[in-house]
CSV table of C-alpha atoms in Angstrom, one decimal:
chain,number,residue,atom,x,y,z
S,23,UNK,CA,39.5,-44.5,-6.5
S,24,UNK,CA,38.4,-45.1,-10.0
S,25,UNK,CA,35.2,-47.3,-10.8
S,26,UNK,CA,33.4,-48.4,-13.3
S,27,UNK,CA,30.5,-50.3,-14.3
S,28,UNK,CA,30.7,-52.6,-17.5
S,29,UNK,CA,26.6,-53.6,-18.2
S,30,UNK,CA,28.0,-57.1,-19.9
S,31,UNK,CA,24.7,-58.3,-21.0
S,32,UNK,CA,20.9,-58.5,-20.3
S,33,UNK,CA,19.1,-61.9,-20.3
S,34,UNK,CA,15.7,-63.1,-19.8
S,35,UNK,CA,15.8,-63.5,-16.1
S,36,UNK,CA,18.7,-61.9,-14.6
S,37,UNK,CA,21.0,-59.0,-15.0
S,38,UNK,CA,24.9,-59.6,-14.5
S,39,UNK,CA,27.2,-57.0,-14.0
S,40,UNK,CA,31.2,-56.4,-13.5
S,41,UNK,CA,32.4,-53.6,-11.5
S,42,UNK,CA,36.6,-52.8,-11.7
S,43,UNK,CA,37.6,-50.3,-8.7
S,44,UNK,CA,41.2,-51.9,-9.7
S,45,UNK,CA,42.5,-55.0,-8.6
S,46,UNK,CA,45.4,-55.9,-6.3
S,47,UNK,CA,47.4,-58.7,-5.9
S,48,UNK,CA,48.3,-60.8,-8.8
S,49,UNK,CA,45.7,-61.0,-11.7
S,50,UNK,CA,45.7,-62.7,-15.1
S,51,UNK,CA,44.1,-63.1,-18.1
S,52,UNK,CA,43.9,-65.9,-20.4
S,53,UNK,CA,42.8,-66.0,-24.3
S,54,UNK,CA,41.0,-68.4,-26.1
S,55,UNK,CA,39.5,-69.1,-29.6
S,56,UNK,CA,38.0,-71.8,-31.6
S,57,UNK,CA,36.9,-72.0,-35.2
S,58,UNK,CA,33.2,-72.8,-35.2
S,59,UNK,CA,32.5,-72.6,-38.7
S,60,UNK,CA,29.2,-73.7,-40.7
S,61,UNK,CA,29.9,-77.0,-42.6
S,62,UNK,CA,28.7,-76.9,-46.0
S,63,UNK,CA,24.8,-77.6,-46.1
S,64,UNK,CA,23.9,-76.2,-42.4
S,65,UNK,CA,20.9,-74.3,-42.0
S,66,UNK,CA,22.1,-70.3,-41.9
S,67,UNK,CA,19.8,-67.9,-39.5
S,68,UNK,CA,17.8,-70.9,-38.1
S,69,UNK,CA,16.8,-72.1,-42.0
S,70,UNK,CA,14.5,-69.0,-42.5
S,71,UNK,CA,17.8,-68.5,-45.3
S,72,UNK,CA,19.3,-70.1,-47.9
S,73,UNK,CA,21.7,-73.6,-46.0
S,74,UNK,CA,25.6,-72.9,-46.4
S,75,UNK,CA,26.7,-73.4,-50.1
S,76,UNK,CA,30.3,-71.8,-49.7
S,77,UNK,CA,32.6,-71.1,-46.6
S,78,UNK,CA,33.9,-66.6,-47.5
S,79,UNK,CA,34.9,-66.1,-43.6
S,80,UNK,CA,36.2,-68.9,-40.8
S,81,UNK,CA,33.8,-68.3,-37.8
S,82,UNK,CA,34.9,-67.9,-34.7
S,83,UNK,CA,34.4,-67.9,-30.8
S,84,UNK,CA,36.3,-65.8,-29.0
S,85,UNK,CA,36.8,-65.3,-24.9
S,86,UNK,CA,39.1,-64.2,-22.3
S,87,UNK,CA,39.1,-65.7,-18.8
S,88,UNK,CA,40.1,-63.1,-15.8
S,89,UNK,CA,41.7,-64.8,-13.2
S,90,UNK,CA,42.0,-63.3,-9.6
S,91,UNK,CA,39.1,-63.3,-7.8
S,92,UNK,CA,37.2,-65.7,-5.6
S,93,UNK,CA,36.1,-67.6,-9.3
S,94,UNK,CA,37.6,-66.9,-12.5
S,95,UNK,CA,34.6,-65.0,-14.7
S,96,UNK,CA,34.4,-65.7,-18.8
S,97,UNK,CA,33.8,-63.1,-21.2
S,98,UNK,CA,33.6,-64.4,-24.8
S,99,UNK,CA,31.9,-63.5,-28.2
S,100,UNK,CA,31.0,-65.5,-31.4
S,101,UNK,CA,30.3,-65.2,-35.0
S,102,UNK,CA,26.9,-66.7,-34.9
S,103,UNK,CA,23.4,-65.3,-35.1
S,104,UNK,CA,21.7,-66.7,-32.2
S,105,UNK,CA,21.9,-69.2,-29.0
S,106,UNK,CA,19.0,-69.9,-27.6
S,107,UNK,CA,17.4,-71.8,-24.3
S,108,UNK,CA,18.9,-74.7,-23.4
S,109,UNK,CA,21.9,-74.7,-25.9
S,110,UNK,CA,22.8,-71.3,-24.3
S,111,UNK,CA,22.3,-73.2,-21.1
S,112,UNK,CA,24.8,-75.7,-22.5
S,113,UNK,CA,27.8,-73.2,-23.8
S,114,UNK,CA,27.7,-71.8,-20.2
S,115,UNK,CA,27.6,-75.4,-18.1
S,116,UNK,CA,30.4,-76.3,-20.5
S,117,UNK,CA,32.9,-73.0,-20.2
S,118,UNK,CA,32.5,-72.7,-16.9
S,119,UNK,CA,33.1,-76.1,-16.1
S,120,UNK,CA,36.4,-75.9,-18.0
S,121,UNK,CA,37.6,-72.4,-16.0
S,122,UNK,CA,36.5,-73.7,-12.9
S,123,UNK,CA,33.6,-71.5,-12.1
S,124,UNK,CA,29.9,-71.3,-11.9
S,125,UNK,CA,27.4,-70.6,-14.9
S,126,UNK,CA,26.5,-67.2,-13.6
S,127,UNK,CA,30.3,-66.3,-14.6
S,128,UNK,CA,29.9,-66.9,-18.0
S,129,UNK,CA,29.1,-64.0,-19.9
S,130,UNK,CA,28.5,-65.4,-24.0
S,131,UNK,CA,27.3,-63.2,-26.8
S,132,UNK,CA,26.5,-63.7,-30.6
S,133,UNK,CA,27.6,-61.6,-32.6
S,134,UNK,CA,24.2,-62.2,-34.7
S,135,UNK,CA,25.9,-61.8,-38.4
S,136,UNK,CA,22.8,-63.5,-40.3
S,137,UNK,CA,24.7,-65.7,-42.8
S,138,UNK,CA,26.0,-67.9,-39.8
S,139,UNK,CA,23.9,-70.8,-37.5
S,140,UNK,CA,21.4,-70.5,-35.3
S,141,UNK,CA,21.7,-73.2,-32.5
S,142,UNK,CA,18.2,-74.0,-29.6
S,143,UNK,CA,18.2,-77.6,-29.2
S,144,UNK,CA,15.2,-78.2,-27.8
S,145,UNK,CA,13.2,-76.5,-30.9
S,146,UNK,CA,15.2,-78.6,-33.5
S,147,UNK,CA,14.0,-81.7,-30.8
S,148,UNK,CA,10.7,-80.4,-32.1
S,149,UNK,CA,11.5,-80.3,-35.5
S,150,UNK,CA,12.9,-84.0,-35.5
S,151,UNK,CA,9.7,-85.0,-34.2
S,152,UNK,CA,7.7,-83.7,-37.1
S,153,UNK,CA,10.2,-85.2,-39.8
S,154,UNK,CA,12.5,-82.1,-40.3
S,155,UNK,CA,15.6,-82.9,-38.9
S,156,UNK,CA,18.7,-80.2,-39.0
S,157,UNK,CA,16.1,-77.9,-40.4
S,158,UNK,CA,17.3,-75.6,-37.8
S,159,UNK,CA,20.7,-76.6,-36.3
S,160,UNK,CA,22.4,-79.9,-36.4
S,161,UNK,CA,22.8,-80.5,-33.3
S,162,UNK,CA,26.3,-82.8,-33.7
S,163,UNK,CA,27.6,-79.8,-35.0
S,164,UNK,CA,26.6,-77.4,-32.1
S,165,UNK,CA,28.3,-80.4,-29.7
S,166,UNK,CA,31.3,-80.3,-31.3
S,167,UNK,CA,31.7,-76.9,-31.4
S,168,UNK,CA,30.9,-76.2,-27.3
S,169,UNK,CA,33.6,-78.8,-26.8
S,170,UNK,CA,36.2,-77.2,-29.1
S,171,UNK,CA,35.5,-73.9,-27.3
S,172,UNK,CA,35.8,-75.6,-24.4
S,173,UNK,CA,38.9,-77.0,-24.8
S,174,UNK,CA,40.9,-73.9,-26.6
S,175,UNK,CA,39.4,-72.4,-22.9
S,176,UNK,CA,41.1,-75.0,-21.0
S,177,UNK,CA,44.8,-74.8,-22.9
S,178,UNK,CA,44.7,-71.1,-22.2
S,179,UNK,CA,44.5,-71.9,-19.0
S,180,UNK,CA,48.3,-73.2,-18.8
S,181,UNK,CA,49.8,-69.8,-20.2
S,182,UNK,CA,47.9,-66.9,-18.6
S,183,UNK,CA,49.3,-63.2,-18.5
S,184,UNK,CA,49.9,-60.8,-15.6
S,185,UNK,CA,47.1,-57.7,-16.1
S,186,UNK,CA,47.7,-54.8,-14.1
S,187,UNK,CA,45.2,-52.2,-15.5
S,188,UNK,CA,42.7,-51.6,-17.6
S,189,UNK,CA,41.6,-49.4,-20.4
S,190,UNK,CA,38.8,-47.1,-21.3
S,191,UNK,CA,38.3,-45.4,-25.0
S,192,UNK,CA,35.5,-44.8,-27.7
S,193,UNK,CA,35.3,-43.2,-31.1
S,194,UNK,CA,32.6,-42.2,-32.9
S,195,UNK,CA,31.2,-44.3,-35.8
S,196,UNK,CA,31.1,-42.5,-39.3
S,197,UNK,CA,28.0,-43.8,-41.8
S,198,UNK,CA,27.1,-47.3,-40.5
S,199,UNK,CA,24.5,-47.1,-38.3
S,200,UNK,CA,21.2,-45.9,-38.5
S,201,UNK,CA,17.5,-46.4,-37.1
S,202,UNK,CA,15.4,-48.7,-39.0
S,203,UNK,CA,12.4,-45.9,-38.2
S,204,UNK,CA,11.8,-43.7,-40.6
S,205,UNK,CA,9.3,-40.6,-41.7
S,206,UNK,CA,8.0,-41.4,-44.7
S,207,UNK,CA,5.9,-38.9,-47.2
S,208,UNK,CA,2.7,-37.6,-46.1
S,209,UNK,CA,4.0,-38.2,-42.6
S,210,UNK,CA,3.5,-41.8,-41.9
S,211,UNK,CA,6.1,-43.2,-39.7
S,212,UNK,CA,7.1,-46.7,-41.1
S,213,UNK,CA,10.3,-49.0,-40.2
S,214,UNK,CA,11.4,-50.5,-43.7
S,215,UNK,CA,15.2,-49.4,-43.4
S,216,UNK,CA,16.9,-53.0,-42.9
S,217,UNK,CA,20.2,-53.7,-43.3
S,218,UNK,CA,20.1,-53.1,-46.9
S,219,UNK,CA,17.9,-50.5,-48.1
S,220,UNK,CA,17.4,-49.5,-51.7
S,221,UNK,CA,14.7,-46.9,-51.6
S,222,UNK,CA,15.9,-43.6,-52.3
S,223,UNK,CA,13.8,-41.7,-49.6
S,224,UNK,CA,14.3,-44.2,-47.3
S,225,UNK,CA,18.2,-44.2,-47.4
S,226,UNK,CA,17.9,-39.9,-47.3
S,227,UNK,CA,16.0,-40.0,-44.3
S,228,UNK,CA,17.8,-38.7,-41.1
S,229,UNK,CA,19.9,-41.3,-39.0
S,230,UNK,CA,17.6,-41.5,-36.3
S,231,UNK,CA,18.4,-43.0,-33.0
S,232,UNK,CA,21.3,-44.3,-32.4
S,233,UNK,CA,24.6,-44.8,-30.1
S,234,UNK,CA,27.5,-43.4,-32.6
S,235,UNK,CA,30.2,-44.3,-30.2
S,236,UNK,CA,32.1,-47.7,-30.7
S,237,UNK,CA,34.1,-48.6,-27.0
S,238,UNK,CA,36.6,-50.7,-26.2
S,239,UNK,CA,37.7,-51.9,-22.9
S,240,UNK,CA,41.2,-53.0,-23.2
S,241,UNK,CA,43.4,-54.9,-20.4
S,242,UNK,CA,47.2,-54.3,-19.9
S,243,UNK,CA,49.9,-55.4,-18.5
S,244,UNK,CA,51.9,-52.1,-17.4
S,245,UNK,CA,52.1,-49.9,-21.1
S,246,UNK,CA,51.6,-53.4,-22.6
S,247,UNK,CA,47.9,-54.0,-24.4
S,248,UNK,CA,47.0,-57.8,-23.8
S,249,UNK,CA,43.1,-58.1,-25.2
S,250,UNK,CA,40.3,-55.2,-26.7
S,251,UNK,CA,36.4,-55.6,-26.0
S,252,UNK,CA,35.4,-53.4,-28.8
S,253,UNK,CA,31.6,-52.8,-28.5
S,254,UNK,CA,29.1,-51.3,-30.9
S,255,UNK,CA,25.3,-51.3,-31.5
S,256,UNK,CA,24.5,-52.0,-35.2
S,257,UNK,CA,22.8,-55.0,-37.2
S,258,UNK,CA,26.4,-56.5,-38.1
S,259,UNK,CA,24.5,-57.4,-41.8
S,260,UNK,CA,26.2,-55.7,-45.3
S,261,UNK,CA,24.1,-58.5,-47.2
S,262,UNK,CA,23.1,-62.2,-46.8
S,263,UNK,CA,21.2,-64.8,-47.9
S,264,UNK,CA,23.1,-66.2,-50.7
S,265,UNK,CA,24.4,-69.4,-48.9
S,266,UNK,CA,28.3,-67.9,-47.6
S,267,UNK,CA,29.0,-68.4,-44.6
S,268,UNK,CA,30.3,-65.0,-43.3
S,269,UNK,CA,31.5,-62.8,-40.3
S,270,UNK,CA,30.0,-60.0,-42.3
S,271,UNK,CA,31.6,-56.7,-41.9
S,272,UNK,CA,32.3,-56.3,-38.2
S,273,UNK,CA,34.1,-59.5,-38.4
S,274,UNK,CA,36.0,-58.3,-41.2
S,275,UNK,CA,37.3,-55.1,-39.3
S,276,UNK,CA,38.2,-57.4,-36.0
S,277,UNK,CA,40.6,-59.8,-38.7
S,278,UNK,CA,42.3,-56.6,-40.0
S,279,UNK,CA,42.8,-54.9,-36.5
S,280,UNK,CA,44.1,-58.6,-35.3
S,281,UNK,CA,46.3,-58.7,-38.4
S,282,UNK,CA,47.9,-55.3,-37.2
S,283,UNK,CA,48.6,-55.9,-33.6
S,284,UNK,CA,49.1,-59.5,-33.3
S,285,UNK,CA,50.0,-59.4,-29.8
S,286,UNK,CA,46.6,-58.0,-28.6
S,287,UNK,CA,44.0,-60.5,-28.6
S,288,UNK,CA,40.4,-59.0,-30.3
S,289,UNK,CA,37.1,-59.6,-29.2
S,290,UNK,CA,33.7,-57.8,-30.8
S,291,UNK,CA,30.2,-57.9,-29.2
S,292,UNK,CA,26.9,-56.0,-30.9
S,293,UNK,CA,25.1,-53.9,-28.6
S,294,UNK,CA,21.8,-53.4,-28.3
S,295,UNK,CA,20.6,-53.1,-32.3
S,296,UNK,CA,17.6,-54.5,-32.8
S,297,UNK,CA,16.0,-51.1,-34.6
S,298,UNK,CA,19.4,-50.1,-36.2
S,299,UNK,CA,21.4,-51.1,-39.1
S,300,UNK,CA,22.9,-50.0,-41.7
S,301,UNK,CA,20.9,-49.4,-43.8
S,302,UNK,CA,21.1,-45.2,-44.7
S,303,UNK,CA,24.2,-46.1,-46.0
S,304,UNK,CA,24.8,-49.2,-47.5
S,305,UNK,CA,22.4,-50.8,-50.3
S,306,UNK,CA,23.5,-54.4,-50.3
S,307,UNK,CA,26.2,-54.8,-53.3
S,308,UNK,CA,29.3,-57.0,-52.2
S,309,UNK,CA,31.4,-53.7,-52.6
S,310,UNK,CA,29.9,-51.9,-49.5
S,311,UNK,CA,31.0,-54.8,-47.2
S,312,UNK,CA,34.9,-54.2,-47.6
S,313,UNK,CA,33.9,-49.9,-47.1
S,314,UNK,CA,31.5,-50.6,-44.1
S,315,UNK,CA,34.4,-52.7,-42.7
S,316,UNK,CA,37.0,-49.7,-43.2
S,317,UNK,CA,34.6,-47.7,-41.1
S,318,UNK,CA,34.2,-49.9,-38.2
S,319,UNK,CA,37.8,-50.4,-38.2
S,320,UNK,CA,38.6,-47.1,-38.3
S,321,UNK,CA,36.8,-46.7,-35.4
S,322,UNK,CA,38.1,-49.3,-33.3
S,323,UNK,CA,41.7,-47.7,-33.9
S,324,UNK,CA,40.3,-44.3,-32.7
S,325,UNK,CA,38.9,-45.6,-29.7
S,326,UNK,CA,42.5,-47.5,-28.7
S,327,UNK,CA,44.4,-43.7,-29.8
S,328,UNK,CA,41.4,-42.3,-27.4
S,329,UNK,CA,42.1,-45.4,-24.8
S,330,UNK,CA,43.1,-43.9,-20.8
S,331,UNK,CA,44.3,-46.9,-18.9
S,332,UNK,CA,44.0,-47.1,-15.3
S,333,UNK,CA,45.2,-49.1,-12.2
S,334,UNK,CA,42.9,-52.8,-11.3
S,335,UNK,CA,42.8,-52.9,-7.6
S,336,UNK,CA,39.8,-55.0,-7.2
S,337,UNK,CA,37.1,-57.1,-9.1
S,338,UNK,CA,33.9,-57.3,-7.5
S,339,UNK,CA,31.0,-59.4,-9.3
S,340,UNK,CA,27.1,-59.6,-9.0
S,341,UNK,CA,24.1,-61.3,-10.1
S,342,UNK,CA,20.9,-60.3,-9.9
S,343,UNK,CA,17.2,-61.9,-10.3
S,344,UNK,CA,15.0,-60.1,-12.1
């Protein structure tokens, strides 16, 4: 029997995990997205940039529901830089509410491009209380956007689709990532490689660290692709700060593989990243974000070429306290 372990995502707290040894009887999966897109003057990054001044990219949220086992489970992504504390409580009260499970099933990422919002409710309740209101999030906004999610969730519900087996494929990552470490003359180790680096003997130091492979875990129905989880670890950053509102480079090469296979719904997540970026190879000018993109993209359509499917007999789910 074949297994596998997908590590969804770590949180403060508790670990939650999905194991597919297959599944048998009839299981589906439903799609779901939602523009959640800065409006003009909302803080970008929590305010530590500058607000939204022009709309380049539509952000999204993105999310599949599996359907089949005792509770359906969520999976879902989105293009914004961070959730935090009680609004992350909030997206997950909300989603599962609308598939008809419990919070624990409701695995949500951000994507964590930095020109894009930053949402902790409690913190801006802070913040109103000493005079600086929407200095972090506006918190109408972030309400508005948990219920659009919730209810693209809830019409995808109506039209699910039959998956029989699932997918398994990565591809190596050429010239994005590297490690923000660095050995710098006179052997002093220093971290100064962000996500756009202009020093000369910074950007020729060796990659460092880093995962190279991009995965994607694909479901199907028979030889039919319905939805890719592509997954890489990389600060998703080309440049920022300027005031548009983007889904940066990793959004850009999602779009284009969307474009291409219309009938197979795309999802991103970042993986673990905080000490890579890109830095080694990109030096912040707007052209590197459309080549940086090509990359990823190319990836992603080597890891589907690389992609072994496999038979779902079962879905088992835990969650652990930490």
């Amino acid at each position: 029997m074949n297994r596998i372990w997908l590590y969804v995502f770590l949180i403060p707290g508790f670990c939650s995990l999905l194991s597919v040894t297959g599944w048998g009887g009839d299981y589906h999966l439903a799609s779901f997205q939602a523009e959640v897109t800065a409006p003009i003057g909302h803080a970008l990054m929590g305010g530590g940039i500058a607000p939204a001044s022009e709309v380049v990219d539509p952000l999204y949220c993105k999310g599949v529901v599996l359907l089949g086992s005792d509770k359906p489970f969520v999976v879902a992504s989105i293009d914004w830089c961070e959730i935090r504390n009680a609004a992350y409580d909030r997206w997950r009260e909300v989603l599962a509410a609308a598939a008809g499970t419990d919070r624990e099933r409701v695995f949500f990422s951000c994507i964590h491009q930095h020109d894009t919002p930053v949402a902790d409710l409690e913190a801006q309740r802070l913040l109103d209380q000493a005079g600086l209101e929407q200095s972090l999030c506006d918190v109408s906004f972030h309400e508005d956007c948990v219920q659009r999610v919730s209810g693209a969730l809830k019409a995808s519900l109506k039209n699910p689709m039959v998956v029989t087996h699932y997918g398994i494929g990565q591809a190596n990552v050429d010239q994005v990532a590297s490690n923000r470490r660095v050995l710098l003359p006179g052997g002093k180790v220093g971290f100064p490689r962000n996500s756009a680096t202009l020093d000369p003997e910074v950007r020729a130091a060796d990659v460092g660290t880093i995962d190279p492979h991009l995965k994607t875990l694909s479901f199907w129905n028979g030889e039919k692709p319905v939805a890719g989880l592509s997954f890489y670890a990389v600060h998703p950053m080309s440049y920022y700060g300027k005031g548009g509102v983007s889904y940066d480079f990793v959004g850009m090469a999602r779009e284009k593989l969307q474009r291409e296979r219309p009938e197979v719904f795309q999802m991103y997540f970042s993986g673990c990243s905080g000490d890579v970026t890109a830095g080694k190879f990109n030096d912040g000018s707007p052209e590197n974000r459309p080549i940086l993109a090509d990359r990823i993209y190319d990836a992603m359509k080597k890891s589907w070429d690389a992609t072994k499917t496999y038979p779902i007999e079962s879905l088992d789910f835990r969650c652990v306290d930490l």
